């Protein structure tokens, strides 16, 4: 009578939020380590890249469906899923830099 809906992404929303927040924190920490200042939020280029990374992660999280069976994965499967999401976000960044022709404004070490 009452069947559980297995394909719902809402049950893994907490994992998506943690991934999303830590991705943004990693970007800020990389900026601070590279440039030695907290001017990340005043830099217009970096703020735009933050939005692009956020959108790329959201598209990756919903389209790749990598949060399926997240609690029962092996280490190998977890590594594969992590590499998939990182590659998708990185390709999204590179695609955006190519389209807008602003790759000269960004450090390759920061990406």
Tab-separated table of C-alpha atoms in Angstrom:
chain	number	residue	atom	x	y	z
A	1	UNK	CA	0.000	0.000	0.000
A	2	UNK	CA	2.711	2.469	0.980
A	3	UNK	CA	5.765	2.054	-1.156
A	4	UNK	CA	8.998	3.850	-0.572
A	5	UNK	CA	10.131	6.059	-3.385
A	6	UNK	CA	13.736	5.064	-4.051
A	7	UNK	CA	14.554	7.629	-6.709
A	8	UNK	CA	13.965	10.680	-4.555
A	9	UNK	CA	16.924	13.043	-4.408
A	10	UNK	CA	15.515	14.747	-1.322
A	11	UNK	CA	16.731	11.994	0.971
A	12	UNK	CA	20.324	12.882	0.053
A	13	UNK	CA	19.904	16.634	0.180
A	14	UNK	CA	22.124	16.826	3.265
A	15	UNK	CA	25.027	15.223	1.380
A	16	UNK	CA	24.493	17.608	-1.525
A	17	UNK	CA	24.510	20.628	0.786
A	18	UNK	CA	27.681	19.488	2.557
A	19	UNK	CA	29.412	18.876	-0.789
A	20	UNK	CA	28.258	22.261	-2.072
A	21	UNK	CA	29.437	24.189	0.999
A	22	UNK	CA	32.791	22.397	1.146
A	23	UNK	CA	33.365	23.047	-2.545
A	24	UNK	CA	32.907	26.774	-1.956
A	25	UNK	CA	35.111	26.691	1.164
A	26	UNK	CA	37.855	24.903	-0.801
A	27	UNK	CA	37.722	27.599	-3.459
A	28	UNK	CA	38.099	30.385	-0.867
A	29	UNK	CA	40.949	28.561	0.903
A	30	UNK	CA	42.748	28.018	-2.417
A	31	UNK	CA	42.421	31.737	-3.166
A	32	UNK	CA	43.790	32.703	0.254
A	33	UNK	CA	46.719	30.277	-0.047
A	34	UNK	CA	47.535	31.479	-3.561
A	35	UNK	CA	47.202	35.239	-3.103
A	36	UNK	CA	47.704	35.573	0.653
A	37	UNK	CA	44.714	37.818	1.209
A	38	UNK	CA	41.008	37.642	1.840
A	39	UNK	CA	40.203	39.801	-1.205
A	40	UNK	CA	38.277	36.941	-2.732
A	41	UNK	CA	34.881	38.502	-2.196
A	42	UNK	CA	35.881	41.874	-3.645
A	43	UNK	CA	37.312	40.340	-6.823
A	44	UNK	CA	34.622	40.359	-9.505
A	45	UNK	CA	36.192	37.572	-11.539
A	46	UNK	CA	36.302	35.184	-8.597
A	47	UNK	CA	32.741	35.968	-7.604
A	48	UNK	CA	31.557	35.074	-11.091
A	49	UNK	CA	33.547	31.844	-10.998
A	50	UNK	CA	31.913	30.972	-7.672
A	51	UNK	CA	28.504	31.160	-9.327
A	52	UNK	CA	29.677	29.029	-12.265
A	53	UNK	CA	31.133	26.398	-9.941
A	54	UNK	CA	27.903	26.353	-7.953
A	55	UNK	CA	25.816	25.885	-11.094
A	56	UNK	CA	28.153	23.208	-12.437
A	57	UNK	CA	27.954	21.303	-9.152
A	58	UNK	CA	24.168	21.497	-9.061
A	59	UNK	CA	23.924	20.223	-12.636
A	60	UNK	CA	26.405	17.439	-11.830
A	61	UNK	CA	24.598	16.440	-8.645
A	62	UNK	CA	21.239	16.130	-10.352
A	63	UNK	CA	22.311	14.734	-13.722
A	64	UNK	CA	24.981	12.222	-12.681
A	65	UNK	CA	22.917	10.862	-9.775
A	66	UNK	CA	26.097	10.173	-7.781
A	67	UNK	CA	24.376	10.295	-4.419
A	68	UNK	CA	22.499	7.071	-5.060
A	69	UNK	CA	23.291	4.420	-2.413
A	70	UNK	CA	25.856	6.769	-0.871
A	71	UNK	CA	25.808	5.040	2.514
A	72	UNK	CA	26.472	1.546	1.119
A	73	UNK	CA	29.300	2.242	-1.315
A	74	UNK	CA	32.732	0.719	-1.374
A	75	UNK	CA	35.812	2.923	-1.286
A	76	UNK	CA	36.439	2.282	-4.954
A	77	UNK	CA	32.909	3.328	-5.964
A	78	UNK	CA	33.141	6.427	-3.764
A	79	UNK	CA	36.425	7.407	-5.404
A	80	UNK	CA	34.892	6.949	-8.861
A	81	UNK	CA	31.864	9.093	-7.939
A	82	UNK	CA	34.078	11.822	-6.494
A	83	UNK	CA	36.274	11.889	-9.595
A	84	UNK	CA	33.153	12.091	-11.777
A	85	UNK	CA	31.777	15.136	-9.955
A	86	UNK	CA	35.157	16.885	-9.798
A	87	UNK	CA	35.722	16.310	-13.529
A	88	UNK	CA	32.236	17.587	-14.360
A	89	UNK	CA	32.732	20.770	-12.303
A	90	UNK	CA	36.222	21.315	-13.697
A	91	UNK	CA	35.006	20.908	-17.271
A	92	UNK	CA	32.202	23.350	-16.504
A	93	UNK	CA	34.764	25.884	-15.301
A	94	UNK	CA	36.982	25.399	-18.347
A	95	UNK	CA	33.989	25.653	-20.670
A	96	UNK	CA	32.897	28.918	-19.021
A	97	UNK	CA	36.420	30.374	-19.233
A	98	UNK	CA	36.615	29.396	-22.888
A	99	UNK	CA	33.226	30.877	-23.766
A	100	UNK	CA	33.841	34.167	-21.950
A	101	UNK	CA	37.553	34.308	-22.938
A	102	UNK	CA	38.619	35.194	-19.396
A	103	UNK	CA	41.079	32.368	-18.772
A	104	UNK	CA	43.998	34.820	-18.567
A	105	UNK	CA	42.473	36.306	-15.394
A	106	UNK	CA	42.688	33.050	-13.446
A	107	UNK	CA	45.621	31.191	-11.987
A	108	UNK	CA	45.918	27.576	-13.074
A	109	UNK	CA	47.025	26.783	-9.532
A	110	UNK	CA	43.736	28.105	-8.195
A	111	UNK	CA	41.662	25.888	-10.472
